[in-house]
Coordinates of C-alpha atoms in Angstrom, one line a residue:
X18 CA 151.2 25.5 15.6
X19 CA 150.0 28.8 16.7
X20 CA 151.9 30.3 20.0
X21 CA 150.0 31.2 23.4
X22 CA 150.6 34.4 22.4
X23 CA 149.0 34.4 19.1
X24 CA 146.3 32.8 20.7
X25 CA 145.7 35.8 23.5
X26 CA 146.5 38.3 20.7
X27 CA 143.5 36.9 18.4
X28 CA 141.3 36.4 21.7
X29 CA 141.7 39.9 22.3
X30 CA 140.4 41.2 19.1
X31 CA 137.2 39.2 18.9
X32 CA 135.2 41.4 20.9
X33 CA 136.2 43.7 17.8
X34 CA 135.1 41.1 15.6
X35 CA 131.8 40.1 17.2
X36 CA 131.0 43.5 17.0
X37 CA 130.8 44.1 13.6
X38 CA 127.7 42.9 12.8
X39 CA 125.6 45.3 15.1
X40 CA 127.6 48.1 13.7
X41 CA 126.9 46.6 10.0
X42 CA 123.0 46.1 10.8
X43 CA 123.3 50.1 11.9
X44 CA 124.5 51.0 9.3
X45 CA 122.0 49.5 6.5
X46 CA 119.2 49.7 8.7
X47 CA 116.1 49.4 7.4
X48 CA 117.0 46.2 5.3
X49 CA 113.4 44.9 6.2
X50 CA 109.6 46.3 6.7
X51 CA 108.6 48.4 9.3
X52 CA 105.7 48.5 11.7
X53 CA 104.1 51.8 13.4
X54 CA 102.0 50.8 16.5
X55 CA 98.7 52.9 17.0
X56 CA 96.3 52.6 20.5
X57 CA 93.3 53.5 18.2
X58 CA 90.6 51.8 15.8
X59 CA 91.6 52.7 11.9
X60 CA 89.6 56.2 11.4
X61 CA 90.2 58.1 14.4
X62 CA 93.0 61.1 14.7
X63 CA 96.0 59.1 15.5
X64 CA 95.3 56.4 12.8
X65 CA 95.3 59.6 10.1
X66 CA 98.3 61.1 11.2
X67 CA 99.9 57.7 11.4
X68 CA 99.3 57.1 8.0
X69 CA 99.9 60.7 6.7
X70 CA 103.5 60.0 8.2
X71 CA 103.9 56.4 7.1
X72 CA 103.9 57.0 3.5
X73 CA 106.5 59.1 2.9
X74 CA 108.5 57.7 5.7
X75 CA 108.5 54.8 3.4
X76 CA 109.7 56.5 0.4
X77 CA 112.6 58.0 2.4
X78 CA 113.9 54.8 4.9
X79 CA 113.1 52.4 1.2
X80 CA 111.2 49.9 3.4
X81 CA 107.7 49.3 3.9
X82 CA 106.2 51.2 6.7
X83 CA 102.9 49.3 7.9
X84 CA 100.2 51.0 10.3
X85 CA 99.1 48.2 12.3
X86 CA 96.1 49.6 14.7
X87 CA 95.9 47.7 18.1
X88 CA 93.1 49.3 20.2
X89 CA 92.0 48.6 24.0
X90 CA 92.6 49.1 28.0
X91 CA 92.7 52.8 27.1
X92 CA 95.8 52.5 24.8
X93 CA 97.7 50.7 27.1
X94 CA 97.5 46.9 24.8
X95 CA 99.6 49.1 21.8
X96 CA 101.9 50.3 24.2
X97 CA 102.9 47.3 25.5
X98 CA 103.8 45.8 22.7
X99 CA 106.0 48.6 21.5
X100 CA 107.6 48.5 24.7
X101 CA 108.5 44.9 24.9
X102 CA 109.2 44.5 21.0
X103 CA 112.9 44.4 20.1
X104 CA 114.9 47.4 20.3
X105 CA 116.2 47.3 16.8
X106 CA 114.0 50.2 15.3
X107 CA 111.5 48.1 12.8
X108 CA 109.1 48.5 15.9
X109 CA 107.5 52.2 16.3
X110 CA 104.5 53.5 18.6
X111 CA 102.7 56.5 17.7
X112 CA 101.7 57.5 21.2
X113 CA 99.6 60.7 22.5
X114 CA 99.0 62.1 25.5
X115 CA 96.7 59.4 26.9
X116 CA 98.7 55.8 27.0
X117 CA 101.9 58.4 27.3
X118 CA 101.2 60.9 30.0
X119 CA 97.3 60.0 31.6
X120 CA 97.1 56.0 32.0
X121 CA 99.4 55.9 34.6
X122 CA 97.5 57.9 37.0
X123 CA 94.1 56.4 35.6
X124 CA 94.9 53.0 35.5
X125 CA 96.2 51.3 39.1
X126 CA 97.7 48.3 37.7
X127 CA 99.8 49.6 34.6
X128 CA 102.3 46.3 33.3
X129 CA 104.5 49.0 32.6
X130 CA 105.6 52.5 32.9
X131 CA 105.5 53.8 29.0
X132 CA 108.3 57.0 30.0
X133 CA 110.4 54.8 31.3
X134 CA 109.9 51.8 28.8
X135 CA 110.1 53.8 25.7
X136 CA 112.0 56.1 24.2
X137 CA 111.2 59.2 22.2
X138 CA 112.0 59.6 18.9
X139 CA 110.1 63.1 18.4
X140 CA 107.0 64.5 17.8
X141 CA 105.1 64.7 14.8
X142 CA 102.0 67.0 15.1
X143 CA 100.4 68.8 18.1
X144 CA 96.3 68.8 17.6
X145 CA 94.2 71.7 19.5
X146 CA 90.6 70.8 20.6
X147 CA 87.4 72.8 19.7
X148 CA 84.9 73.8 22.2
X149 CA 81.2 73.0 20.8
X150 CA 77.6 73.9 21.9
X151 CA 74.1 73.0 20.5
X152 CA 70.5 74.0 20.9
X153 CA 70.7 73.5 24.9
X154 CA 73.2 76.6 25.2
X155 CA 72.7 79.8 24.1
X156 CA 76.2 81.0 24.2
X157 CA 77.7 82.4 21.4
X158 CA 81.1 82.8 23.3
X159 CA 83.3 81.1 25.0
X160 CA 82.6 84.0 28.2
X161 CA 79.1 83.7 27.8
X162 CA 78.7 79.8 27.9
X163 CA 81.1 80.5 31.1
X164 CA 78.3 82.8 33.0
X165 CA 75.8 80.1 31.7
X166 CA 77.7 77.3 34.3
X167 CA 78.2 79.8 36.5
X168 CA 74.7 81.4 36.5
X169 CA 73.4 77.6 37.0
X170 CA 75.2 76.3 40.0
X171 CA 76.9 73.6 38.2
X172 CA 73.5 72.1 36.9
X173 CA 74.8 72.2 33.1
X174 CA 76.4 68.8 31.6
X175 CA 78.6 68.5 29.2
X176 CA 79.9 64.6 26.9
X177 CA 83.1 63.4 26.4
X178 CA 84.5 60.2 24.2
X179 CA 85.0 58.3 27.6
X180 CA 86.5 58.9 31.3
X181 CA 89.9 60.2 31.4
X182 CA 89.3 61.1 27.5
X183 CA 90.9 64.2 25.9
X184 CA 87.9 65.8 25.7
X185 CA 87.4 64.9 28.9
X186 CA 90.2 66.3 30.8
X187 CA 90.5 69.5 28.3
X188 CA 86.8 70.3 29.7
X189 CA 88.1 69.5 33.4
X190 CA 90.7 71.8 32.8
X191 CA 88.6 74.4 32.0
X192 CA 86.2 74.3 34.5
X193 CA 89.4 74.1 37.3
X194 CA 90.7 76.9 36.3
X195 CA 87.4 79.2 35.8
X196 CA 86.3 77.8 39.4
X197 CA 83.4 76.1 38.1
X198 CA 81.9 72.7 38.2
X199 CA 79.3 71.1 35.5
X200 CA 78.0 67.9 35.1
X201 CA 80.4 65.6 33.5
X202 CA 78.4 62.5 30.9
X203 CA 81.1 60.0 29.5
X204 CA 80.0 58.1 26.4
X205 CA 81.9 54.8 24.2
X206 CA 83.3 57.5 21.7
X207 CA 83.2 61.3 20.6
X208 CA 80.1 60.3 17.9
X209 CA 77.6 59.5 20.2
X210 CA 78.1 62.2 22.7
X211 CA 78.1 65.1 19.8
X212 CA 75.2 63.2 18.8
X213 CA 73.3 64.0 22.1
X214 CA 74.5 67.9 21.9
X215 CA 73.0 68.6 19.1
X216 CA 70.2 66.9 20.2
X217 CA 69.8 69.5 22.9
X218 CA 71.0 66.5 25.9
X219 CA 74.3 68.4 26.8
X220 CA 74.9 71.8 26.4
X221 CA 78.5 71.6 25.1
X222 CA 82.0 69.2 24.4
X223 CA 85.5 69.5 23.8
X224 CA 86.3 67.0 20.8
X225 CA 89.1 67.0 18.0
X226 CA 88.3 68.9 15.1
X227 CA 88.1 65.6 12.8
X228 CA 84.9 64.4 14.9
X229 CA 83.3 67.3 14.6
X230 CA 84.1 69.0 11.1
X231 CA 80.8 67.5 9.6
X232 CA 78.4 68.5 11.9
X233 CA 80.3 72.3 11.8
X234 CA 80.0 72.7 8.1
X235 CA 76.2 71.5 8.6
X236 CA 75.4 74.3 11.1
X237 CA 74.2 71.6 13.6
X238 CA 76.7 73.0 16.3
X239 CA 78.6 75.9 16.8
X240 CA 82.3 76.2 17.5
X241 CA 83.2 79.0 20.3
X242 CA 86.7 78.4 21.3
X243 CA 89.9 76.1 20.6
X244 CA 92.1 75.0 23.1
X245 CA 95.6 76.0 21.5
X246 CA 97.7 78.6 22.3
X247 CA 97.1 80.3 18.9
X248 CA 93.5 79.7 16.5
X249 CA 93.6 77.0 14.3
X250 CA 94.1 77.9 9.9
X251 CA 91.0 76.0 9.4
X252 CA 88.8 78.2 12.2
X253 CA 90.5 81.7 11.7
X254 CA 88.0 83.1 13.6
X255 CA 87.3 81.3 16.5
X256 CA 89.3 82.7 19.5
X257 CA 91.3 80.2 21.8
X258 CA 90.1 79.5 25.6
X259 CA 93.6 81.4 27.1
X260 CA 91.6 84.5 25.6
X261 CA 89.1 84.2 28.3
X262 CA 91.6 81.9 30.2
X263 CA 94.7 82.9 30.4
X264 CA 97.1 80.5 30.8
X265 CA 94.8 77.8 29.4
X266 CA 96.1 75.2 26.9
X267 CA 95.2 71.1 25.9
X268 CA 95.8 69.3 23.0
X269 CA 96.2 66.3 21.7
X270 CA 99.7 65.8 20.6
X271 CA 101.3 62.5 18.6
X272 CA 105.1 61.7 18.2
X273 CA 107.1 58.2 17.5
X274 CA 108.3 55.8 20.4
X275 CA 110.8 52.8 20.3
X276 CA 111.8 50.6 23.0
X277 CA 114.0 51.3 25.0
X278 CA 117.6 50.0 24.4
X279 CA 117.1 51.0 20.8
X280 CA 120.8 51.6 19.3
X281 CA 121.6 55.6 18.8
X282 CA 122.2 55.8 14.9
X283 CA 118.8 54.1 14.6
X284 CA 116.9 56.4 16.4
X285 CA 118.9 59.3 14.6
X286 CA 118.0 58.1 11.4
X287 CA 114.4 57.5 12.4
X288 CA 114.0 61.1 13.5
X289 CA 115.7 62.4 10.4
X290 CA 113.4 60.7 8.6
X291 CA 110.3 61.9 10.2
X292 CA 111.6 65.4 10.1
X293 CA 112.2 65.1 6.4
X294 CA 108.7 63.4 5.6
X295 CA 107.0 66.6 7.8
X296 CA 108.8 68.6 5.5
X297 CA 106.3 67.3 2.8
X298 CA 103.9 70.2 1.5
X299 CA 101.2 67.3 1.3
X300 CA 101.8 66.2 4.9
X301 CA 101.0 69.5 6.1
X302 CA 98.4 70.0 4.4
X303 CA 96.9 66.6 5.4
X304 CA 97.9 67.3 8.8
X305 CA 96.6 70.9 9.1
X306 CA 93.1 69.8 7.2
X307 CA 93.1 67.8 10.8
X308 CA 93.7 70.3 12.6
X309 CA 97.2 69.6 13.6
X310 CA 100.2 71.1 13.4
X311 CA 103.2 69.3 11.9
X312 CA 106.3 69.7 14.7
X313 CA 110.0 69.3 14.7
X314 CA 110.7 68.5 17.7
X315 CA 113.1 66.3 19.0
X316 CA 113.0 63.1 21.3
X317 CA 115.1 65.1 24.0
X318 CA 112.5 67.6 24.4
X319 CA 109.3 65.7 23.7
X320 CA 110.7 63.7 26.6
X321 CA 110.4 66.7 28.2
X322 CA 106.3 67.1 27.3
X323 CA 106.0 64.1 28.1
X324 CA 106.6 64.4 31.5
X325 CA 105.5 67.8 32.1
X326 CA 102.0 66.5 30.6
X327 CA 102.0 63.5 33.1
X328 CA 102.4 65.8 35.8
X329 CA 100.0 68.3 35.4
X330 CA 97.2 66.1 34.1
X331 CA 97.8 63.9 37.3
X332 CA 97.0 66.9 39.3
X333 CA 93.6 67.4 37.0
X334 CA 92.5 63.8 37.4
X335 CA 92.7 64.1 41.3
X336 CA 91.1 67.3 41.7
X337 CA 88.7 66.4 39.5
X338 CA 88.1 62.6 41.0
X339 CA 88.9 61.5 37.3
X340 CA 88.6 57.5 37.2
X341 CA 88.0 54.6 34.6
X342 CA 85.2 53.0 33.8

């Protein structure tokens, strides 16, 4: 018959023992498929660089890595369900600056607050915009479509893909700090606004370069300025807005997400294997015919961005009066 004190003895070390199998499950994990989380329809920037990523991710973790696009309420549906999925690492959001940083000061009834529901793992690629004019502006230059607005009182309009967009608040952004106003059109998606500049409709945009490649290549609109801090490989000779702006910078940045509560060695080995997968020569170049820049940054500091974004495009969307449809 076992003692008292054998029985307090072997008491003591099951808390040991029941941990084991968590430590275990760190240390093999994956052992099942994966599942990356987008905001956007399949097509669009984030899906691309969401499957650029998955792919060799998969090769390197030796599980399936499925892109599984869940678009609506502005990005906030995807986010969501990354943040209430199980914190074990086989659930991943590829968030951007929009369901990350903007929602919450565009959308009044958020379920939740993303920064403080998820966790970053890091970032994967960092995507300048590109300023665009058609047949309704003259300007050549970034300057000289400037002293167009400015010459016309704020009588010039410009599209975006929707209210609170990208290309919205990068053209907000603009116009704040050169002390302009302009006419702001929101459209259901970057095509059918660049549709009605180079029909002569709008005298200019701000879109991601994978919208508006095409119609560039065709000569139906030309590019004046990005909005990175450096030009872009694939427009070496388009200057940046912080030449005429100084100062100026928005882009559309993507990097992974778990929930939060998700076990340290899980999120270490996630990281490490995006870093090694954006070491691929045929990611960059996939990422970079985007127009993004692969990045190795960490989930300390693109917690960082992350916050530093949500602040200073809060302070756009009120001075600009910025709301949802």
């Amino acid at each position: 018959m076992p003692t008292r004190r054998t029985l307090l003895s072997a008491l003591g070390g099951a808390p040991a023992l029941m941990a084991l199998p968590a430590a275990a499950q760190d240390a093999t994990f994956p052992n099942r498929p994966m599942r990356i989380l987008l905001a956007f329809a399949p097509g669009g920037g984030t899906d691309l660089i969401a499957r650029a990523l998955a792919g060799p991710m998969q090769g390197i973790l030796g599980q399936p890595v499925v892109v599984e696009n869940r678009p609506g309420a502005g990005g906030n549906i995807a986010t969501e369900a990354a943040a209430t999925a199980r914190p074990d690492g086989y659930t991943m959001l590829m968030g951007n600056h929009g369901p990350m940083s903007v929602n919450v000061t565009l959308f009044r009834n958020m379920r939740i607050d993303p920064e403080r529901a998820l966790e970053p793992i890091g970032l994967v690629a960092d995507a300048p915009l590109v300023v665009v004019v058609g047949p309704k502006s003259r300007a050549q230059t970034l300057p000289e479509l400037l002293a167009e607005i400015r010459a016309a009182n704020g009588n010039i309009t410009y599209g975006s893909a929707s209210n609170g967009s990208a290309s919205h608040l990068a053209a907000a952004l603009m116009l704040q700090m050169a002390g302009l106003t302009a006419e702001h059109v929101p459209f259901r998606g970057a095509a059918p606004a660049l549709t009605d500049v180079v029909a002569g409709h709008l005298h200019f945009m701000i879109t991601t370069l994978p919208s508006v490649v095409g119609l560039l290549n065709g000569g139906q609109l030309r590019p004046i300025a990005v909005t990175g801090e450096t030009r872009m490989g694939v427009l070496p000779n388009v200057p940046t807005v912080a030449d005429t702006i100084p100062g100026y910078k928005a882009t559309a940045w993507y990097g992974l997400l778990v929930p939060r509560g998700t076990p340290a060695p899980i999120k270490e080995r996630l990281f490490a294997a995006m870093r090694q997968a954006l070491s691929d020569p045929d990611v960059i170049r996939r990422l970079r015919d985007e127009g993004a820049e692969p990045s190795s940054m960490d989930g300390e500091a693109f917690a960082r961005l992350i916050r530093w974004e949500r602040e200073r495009w809060a302070t756009v969307i009120r001075q600009a009066n910025i709301t949802v449809d």
